[in-house]
Coordinates of C-alpha atoms in Angstrom, one line a residue:
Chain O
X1 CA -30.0 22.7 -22.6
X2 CA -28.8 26.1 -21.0
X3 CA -26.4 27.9 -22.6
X4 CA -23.2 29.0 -20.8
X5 CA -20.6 31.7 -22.0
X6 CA -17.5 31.6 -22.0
X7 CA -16.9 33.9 -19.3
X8 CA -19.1 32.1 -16.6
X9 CA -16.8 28.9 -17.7
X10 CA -13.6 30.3 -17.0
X11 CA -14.5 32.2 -13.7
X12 CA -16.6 28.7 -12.6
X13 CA -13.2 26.4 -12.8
X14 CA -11.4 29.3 -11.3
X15 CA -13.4 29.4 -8.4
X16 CA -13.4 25.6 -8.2
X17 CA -9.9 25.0 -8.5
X18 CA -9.4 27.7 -6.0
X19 CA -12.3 26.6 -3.5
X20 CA -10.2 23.0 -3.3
X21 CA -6.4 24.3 -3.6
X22 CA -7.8 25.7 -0.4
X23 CA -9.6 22.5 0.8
X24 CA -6.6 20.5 0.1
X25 CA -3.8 22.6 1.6
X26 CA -6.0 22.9 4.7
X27 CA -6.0 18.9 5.1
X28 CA -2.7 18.5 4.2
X29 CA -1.4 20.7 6.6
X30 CA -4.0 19.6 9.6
X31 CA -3.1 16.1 9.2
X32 CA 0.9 16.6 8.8
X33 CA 2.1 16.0 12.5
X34 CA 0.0 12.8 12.6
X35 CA 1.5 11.4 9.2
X36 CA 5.1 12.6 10.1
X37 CA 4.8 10.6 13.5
X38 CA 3.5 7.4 12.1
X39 CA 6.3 7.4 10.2
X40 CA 8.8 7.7 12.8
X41 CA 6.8 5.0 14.8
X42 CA 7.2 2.6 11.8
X43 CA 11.3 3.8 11.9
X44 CA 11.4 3.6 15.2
X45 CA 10.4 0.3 15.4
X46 CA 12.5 -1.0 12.6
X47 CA 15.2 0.1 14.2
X48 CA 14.7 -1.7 17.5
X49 CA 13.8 -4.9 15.8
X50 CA 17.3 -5.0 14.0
X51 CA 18.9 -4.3 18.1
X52 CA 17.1 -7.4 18.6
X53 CA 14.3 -5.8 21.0
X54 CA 11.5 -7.9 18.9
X55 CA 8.3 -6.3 18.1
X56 CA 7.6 -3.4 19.9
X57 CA 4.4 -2.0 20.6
X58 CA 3.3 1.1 18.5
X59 CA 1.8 3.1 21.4
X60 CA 5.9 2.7 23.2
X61 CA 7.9 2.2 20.4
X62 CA 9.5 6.1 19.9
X63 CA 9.6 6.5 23.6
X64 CA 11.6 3.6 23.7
X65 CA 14.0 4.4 20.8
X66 CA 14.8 7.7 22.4
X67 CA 15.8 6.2 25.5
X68 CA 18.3 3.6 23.9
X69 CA 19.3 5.7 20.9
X70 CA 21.2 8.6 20.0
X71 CA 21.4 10.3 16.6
X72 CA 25.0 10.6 14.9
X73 CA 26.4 10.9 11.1
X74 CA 28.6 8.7 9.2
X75 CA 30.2 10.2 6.3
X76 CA 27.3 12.6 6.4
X77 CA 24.5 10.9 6.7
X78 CA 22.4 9.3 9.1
X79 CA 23.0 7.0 11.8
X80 CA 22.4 6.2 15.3
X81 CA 24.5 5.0 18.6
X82 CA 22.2 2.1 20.2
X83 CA 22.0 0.2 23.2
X84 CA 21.2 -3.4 21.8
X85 CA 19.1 -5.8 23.5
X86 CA 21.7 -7.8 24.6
X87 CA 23.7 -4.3 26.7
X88 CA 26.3 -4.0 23.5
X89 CA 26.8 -1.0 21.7
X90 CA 26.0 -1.1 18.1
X91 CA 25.7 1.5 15.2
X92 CA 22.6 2.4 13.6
X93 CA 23.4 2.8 9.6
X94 CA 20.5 3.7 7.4
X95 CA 20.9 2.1 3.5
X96 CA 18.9 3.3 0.8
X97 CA 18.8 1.9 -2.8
X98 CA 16.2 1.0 -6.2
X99 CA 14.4 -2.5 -5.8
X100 CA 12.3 -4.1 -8.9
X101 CA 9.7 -1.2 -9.2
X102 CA 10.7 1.1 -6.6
X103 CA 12.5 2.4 -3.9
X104 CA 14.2 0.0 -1.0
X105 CA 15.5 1.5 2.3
X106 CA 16.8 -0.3 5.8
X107 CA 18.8 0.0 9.0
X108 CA 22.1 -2.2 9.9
X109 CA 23.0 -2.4 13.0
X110 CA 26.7 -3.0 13.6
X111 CA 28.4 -4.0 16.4
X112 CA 30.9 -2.1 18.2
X113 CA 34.1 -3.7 15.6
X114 CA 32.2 -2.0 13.4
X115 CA 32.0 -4.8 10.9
X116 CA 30.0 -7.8 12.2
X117 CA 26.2 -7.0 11.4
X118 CA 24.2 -7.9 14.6
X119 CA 20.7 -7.3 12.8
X120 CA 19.2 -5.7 9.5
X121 CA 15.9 -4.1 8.6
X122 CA 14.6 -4.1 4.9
X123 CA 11.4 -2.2 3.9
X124 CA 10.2 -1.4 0.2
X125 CA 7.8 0.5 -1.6
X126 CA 6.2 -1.7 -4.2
X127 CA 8.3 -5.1 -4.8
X128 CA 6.1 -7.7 -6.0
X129 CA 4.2 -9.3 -2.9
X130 CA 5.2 -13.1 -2.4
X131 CA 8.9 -12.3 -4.2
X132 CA 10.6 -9.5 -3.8
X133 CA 8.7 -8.4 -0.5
X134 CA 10.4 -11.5 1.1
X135 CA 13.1 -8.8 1.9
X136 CA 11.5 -7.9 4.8
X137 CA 10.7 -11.1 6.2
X138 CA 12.9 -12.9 9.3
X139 CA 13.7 -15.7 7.0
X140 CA 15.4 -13.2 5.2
X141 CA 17.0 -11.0 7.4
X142 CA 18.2 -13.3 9.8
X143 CA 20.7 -14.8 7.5
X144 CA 22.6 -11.2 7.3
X145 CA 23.2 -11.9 11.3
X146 CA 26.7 -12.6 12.2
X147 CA 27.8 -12.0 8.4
X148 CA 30.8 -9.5 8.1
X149 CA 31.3 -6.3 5.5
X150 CA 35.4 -6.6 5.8
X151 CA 37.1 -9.8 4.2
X152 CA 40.1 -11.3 6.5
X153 CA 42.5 -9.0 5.7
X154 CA 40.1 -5.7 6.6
X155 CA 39.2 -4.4 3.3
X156 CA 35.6 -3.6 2.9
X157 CA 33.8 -5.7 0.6
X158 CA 30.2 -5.3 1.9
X159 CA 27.7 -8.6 2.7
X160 CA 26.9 -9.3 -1.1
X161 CA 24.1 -10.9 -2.0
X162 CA 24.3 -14.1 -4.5
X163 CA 22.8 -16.8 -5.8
X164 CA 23.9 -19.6 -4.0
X165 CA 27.2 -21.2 -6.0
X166 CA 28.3 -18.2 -7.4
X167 CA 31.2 -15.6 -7.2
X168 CA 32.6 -19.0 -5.2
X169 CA 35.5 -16.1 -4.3
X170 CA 33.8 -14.6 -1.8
X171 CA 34.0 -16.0 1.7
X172 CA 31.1 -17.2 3.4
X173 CA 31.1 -15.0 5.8
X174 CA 30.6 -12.4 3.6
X175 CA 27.6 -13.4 1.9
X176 CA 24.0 -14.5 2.2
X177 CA 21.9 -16.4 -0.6
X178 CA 19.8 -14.1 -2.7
X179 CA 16.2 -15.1 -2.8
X180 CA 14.7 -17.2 -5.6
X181 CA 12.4 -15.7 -7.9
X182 CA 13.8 -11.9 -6.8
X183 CA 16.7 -11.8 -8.7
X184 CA 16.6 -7.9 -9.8
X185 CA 15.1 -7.3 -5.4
X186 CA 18.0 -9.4 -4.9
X187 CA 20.4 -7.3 -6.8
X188 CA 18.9 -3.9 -5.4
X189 CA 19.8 -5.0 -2.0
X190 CA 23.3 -6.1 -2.8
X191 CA 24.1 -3.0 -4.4
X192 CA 22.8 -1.2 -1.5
X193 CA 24.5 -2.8 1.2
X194 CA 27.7 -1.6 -0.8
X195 CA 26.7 1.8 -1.8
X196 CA 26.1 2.7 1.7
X197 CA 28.0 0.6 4.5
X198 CA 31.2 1.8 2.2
X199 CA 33.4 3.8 4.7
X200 CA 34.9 6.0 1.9
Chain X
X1 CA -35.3 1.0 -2.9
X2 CA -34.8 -2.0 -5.1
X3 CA -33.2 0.3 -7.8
X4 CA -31.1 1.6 -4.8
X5 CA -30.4 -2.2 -4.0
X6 CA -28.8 -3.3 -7.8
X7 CA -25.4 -2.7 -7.3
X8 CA -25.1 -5.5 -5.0
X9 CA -26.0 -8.0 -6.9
X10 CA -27.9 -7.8 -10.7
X11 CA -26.1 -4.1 -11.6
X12 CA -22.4 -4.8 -10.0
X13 CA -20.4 -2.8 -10.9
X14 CA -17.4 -5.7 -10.9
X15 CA -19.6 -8.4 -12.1
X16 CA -21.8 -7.2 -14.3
X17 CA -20.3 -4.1 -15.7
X18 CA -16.7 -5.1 -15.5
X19 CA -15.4 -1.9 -14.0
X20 CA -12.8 -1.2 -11.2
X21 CA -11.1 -4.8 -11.7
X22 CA -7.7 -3.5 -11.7
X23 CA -7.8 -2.1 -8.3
X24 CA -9.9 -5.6 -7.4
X25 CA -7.0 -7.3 -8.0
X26 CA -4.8 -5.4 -6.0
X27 CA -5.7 -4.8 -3.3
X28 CA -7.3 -8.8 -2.6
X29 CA -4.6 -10.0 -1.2
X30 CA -5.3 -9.5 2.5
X31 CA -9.3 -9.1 4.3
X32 CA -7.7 -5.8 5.9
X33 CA -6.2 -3.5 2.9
X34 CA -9.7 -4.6 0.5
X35 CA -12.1 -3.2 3.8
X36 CA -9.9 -0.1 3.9
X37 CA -10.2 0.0 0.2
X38 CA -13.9 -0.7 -0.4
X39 CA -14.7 2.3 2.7
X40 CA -12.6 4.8 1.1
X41 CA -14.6 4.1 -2.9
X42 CA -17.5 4.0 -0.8
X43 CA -16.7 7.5 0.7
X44 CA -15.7 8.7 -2.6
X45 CA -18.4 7.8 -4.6
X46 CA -21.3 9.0 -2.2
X47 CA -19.4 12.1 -1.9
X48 CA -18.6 12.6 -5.1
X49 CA -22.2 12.1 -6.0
X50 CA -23.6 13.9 -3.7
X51 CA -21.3 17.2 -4.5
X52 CA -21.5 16.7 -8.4
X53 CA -25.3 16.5 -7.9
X54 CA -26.0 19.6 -6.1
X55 CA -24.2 21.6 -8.1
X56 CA -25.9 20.3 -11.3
X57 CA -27.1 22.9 -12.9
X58 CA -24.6 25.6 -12.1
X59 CA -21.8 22.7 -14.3
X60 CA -21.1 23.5 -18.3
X61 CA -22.2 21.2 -19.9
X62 CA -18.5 21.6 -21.9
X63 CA -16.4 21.4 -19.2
X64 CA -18.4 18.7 -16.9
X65 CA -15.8 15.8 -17.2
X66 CA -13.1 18.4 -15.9
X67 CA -15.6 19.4 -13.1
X68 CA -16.3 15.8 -12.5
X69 CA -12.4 14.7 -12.7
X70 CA -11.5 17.7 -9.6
X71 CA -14.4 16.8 -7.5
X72 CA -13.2 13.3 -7.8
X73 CA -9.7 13.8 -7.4
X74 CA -9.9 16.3 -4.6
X75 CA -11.9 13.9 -2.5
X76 CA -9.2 10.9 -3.1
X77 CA -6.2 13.3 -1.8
X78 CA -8.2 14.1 1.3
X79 CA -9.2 9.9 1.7
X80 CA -5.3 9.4 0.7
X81 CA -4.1 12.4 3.9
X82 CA -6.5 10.8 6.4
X83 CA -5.5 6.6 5.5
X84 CA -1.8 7.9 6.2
X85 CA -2.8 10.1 9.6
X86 CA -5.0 6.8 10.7
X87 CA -4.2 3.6 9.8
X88 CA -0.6 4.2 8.2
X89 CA 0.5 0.5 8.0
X90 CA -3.2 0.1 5.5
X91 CA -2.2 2.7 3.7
X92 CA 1.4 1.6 3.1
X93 CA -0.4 -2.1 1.7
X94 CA -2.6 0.2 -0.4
X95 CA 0.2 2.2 -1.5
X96 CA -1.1 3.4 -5.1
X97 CA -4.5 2.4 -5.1
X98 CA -5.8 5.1 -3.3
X99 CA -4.6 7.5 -5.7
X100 CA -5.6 5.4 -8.8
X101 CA -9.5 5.6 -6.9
X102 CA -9.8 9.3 -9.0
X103 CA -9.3 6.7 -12.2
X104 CA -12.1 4.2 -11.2
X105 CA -14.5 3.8 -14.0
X106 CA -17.0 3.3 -11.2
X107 CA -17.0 6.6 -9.8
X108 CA -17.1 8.5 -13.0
X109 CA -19.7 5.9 -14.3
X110 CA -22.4 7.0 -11.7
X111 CA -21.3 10.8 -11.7
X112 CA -22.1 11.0 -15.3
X113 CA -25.2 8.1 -15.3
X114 CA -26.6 9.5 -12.1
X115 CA -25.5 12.4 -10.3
X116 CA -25.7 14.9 -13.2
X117 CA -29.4 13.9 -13.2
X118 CA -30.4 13.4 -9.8
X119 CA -31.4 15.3 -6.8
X120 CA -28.4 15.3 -4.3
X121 CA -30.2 12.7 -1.6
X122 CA -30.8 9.5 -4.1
X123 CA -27.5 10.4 -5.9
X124 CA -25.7 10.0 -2.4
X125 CA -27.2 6.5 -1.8
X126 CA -26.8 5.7 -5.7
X127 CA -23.0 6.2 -4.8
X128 CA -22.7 4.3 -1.4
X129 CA -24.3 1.7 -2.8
X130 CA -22.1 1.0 -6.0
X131 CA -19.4 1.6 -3.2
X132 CA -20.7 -1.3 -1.7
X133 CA -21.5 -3.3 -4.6
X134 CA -17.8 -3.1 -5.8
X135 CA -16.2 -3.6 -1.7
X136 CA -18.5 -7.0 -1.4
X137 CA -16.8 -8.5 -4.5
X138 CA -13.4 -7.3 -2.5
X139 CA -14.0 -8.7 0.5
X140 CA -15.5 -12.2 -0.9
X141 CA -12.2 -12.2 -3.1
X142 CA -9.8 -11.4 -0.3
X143 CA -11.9 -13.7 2.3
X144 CA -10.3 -16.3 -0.2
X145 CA -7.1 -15.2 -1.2
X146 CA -5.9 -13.9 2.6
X147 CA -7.4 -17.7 3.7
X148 CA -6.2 -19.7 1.2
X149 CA -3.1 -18.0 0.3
X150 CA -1.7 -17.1 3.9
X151 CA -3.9 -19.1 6.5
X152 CA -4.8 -15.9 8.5
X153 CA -8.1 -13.6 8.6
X154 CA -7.9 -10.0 9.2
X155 CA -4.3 -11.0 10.0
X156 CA -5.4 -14.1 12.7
X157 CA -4.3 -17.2 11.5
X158 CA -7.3 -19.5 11.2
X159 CA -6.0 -22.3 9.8
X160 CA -4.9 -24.8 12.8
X161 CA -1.5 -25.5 13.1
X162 CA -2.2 -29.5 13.1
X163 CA -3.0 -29.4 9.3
X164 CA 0.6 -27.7 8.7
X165 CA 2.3 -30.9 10.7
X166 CA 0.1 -32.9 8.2
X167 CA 1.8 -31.5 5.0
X168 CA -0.8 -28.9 4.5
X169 CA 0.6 -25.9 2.5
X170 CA -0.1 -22.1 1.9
X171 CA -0.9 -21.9 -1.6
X172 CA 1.7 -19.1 -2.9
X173 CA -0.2 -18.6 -5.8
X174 CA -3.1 -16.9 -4.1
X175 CA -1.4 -14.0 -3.3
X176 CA -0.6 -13.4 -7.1
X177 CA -2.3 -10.9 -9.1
X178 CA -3.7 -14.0 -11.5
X179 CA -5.5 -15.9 -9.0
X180 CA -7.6 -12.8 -8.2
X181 CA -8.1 -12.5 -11.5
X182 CA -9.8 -16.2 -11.7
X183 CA -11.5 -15.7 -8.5
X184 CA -12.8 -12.5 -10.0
X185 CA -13.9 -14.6 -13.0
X186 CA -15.5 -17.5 -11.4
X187 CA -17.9 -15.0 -9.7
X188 CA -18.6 -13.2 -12.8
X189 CA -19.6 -16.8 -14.2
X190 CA -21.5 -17.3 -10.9
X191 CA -23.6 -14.0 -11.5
X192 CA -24.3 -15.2 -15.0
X193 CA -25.2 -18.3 -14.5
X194 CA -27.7 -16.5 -12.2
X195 CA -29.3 -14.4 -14.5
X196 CA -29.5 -17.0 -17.2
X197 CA -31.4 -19.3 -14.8
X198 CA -33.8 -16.6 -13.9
X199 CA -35.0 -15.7 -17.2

């Protein structure tokens, strides 16, 4: 076997490590508009499925969102003014919390009381597929509709999320069923909803 | 070309050799996220191959698994940039797995078994080939799983919607990490049972 010295080594991993640091940064940054608008395709159409627009095509779906939406804040972060499906005004409010295994993130929309949710967008990073991805699904979702983050008397007490039977205190109307066999997804998503539809 | 043609069937790298079953299971759940999957080991591996192999003899012999290990990993970041520039919902599903690629024993198996003795043609189809021998266990795993376990192919149900009226269910447990794990084993029994008859 050839014999190599220690000088060839270190100058031969210096020149590979440089040859693709330079490869890599070269992709990365060739590739970045493409990745950064696929991912405000996938927001974009999020957000227009919680206005109740349905499933909207890829190819129209951020031409579409600027035309109904408008950026705003809410205590500092972000948030949009839409035009709903149905000609209300609602409010875009974007949630983000920790699921089982990683991060969980969605949209509310609220309508223009500001405290009856007319739709709600969950999406995750890694929650175990056939439990705590059922977040995303309608099934799931759907039950948030209608549901109100203020009790009677106007204090905030978010849309908790509970197993069905307990916390019998809170009204129905401020609550949907947590999902079987996601109890800790379950969780994350209740403490989101609090964390960030909290005025204050 | 039957030593080129092993992979798929008597030298696999899943069956046989029992490597790359933690990304098999996976990534099984759907026909989709497993083609995605077994084109972007495919990719790696003939590339990877084919790199390591013609710069053979300029490698240490000392530092050859470190050489090995930033070829590998180089060529999974720039598979991992494209999946998310091209088919971004695919590489959401595959989330990790791309990344966890640079760890398949598969790839580092036929760089060190192969490549590092090879001329850079042969090592190329050496690699596409194991690619392919570890996507066809994939895509018979996921033809089951996405069929059995959700009714749909390639994301088309398949499964007419008479037999749900008639009490017909999606079996949940499909979609769970264990049932790829026996449908992983049944065709590992099915390959032995193979080579026991033959000999």
């Amino acid at each position: 076997m050839k014999e190599f010295s220690n000088r060839y080594i270190f100058l031969y991993i210096t020149l590979l490590v440089v040859v693709t640091a330079v490869l890599l940064t070269g992709v990365h940054i060739g590739l970045k508009p493409r990745q950064e608008a696929n991912q405000q395709i996938e927001k974009a159409q999020q957000i227009l499925r919680a206005a109740g627009y349905g499933d909207v095509e890829k190819t129209v779906a951020a031409e579409k969102f600027s035309s109904v939406a408008t950026r705003t804040e809410r205590n500092g972060h972000e948030a949009y003014t839409i035009q709903c499906a149905d000609g209300t005004e609602g409010t875009v409010i974007r949630v983000n919390g920790k699921g089982l295994w990683g991060p969980i993130w969605g949209y509310v929309v609220l309508a223009d009381d500001q405290a009856t949710i007319k739709g709600i967008v969950f999406s995750h990073k890694s929650e175990t597929p056939g439990l705590g991805d059922k977040i995303t699904q309608d099934k799931f979702t759907s039950s948030f509709i209608g549901k109100k983050i203020v009790d009677k008397n106007g204090n905030f007490v978010s849309v908790r999320v509970l197993q069905k039977g307990k916390e019998n205190n809170i009204a129905e109307e401020n609550r949907v069923d947590a999902i079987s066999g996601a109890t800790l997804t379950s969780k994350g998503v209740d403490a989101m909803l609090r964390n960030c539809l909290n005025e204050k | 070309m039957r030593k080129y043609l092993g992979p798929l069937s008597k030298d696999n790298p899943i069956l046989v050799q029992i490597l790359g079953v933690c990304s098999a299971l996976a990534v099984t759940a759907q026909l989709k996220p497993a083609v995605v999957m077994t084109l972007s080991v495919m990719v790696v591996c003939a590339v990877a191959n084919l790199v390591i192999s013609l710069i053979r003899n300029t490698i240490p012999p000392r530092i050859r698994i470190i050489v090995q290990l930033l070829v590998v990993s180089t060529l999974v970041i720039v598979v991992d940039q494209v999946l998310q520039a091209v088919v971004y919902d695919v590489s959401k599903m595959l989330s990790v797995f791309v990344g966890l690629i640079i760890t398949n024993c598969i790839i580092m198996g036929r760089l060190e078994a192969f490549a590092l003795s090879h001329k850079p043609i042969p090592s190329f189809i050496d690699g596409l080939m194991n690619g392919a021998g570890y996507g066809l266990v994939l895509v018979i795993v996921a033809f089951f799983r996405e069929l059995l376990g959700s009714g749909t192919l390639w994301n088309y149900p398949v499964i007419p919607s008479a037999f749900y009226e008639a009490g017909y269910m999606n079996n949940g447990l499909m979609i769970l990490p264990p049932m790829a794990l026996i449908l992983v084993g049944t065709l590992v029994w099915i390959q032995n049972s193979k080579k026991i008859n033959a000999k």
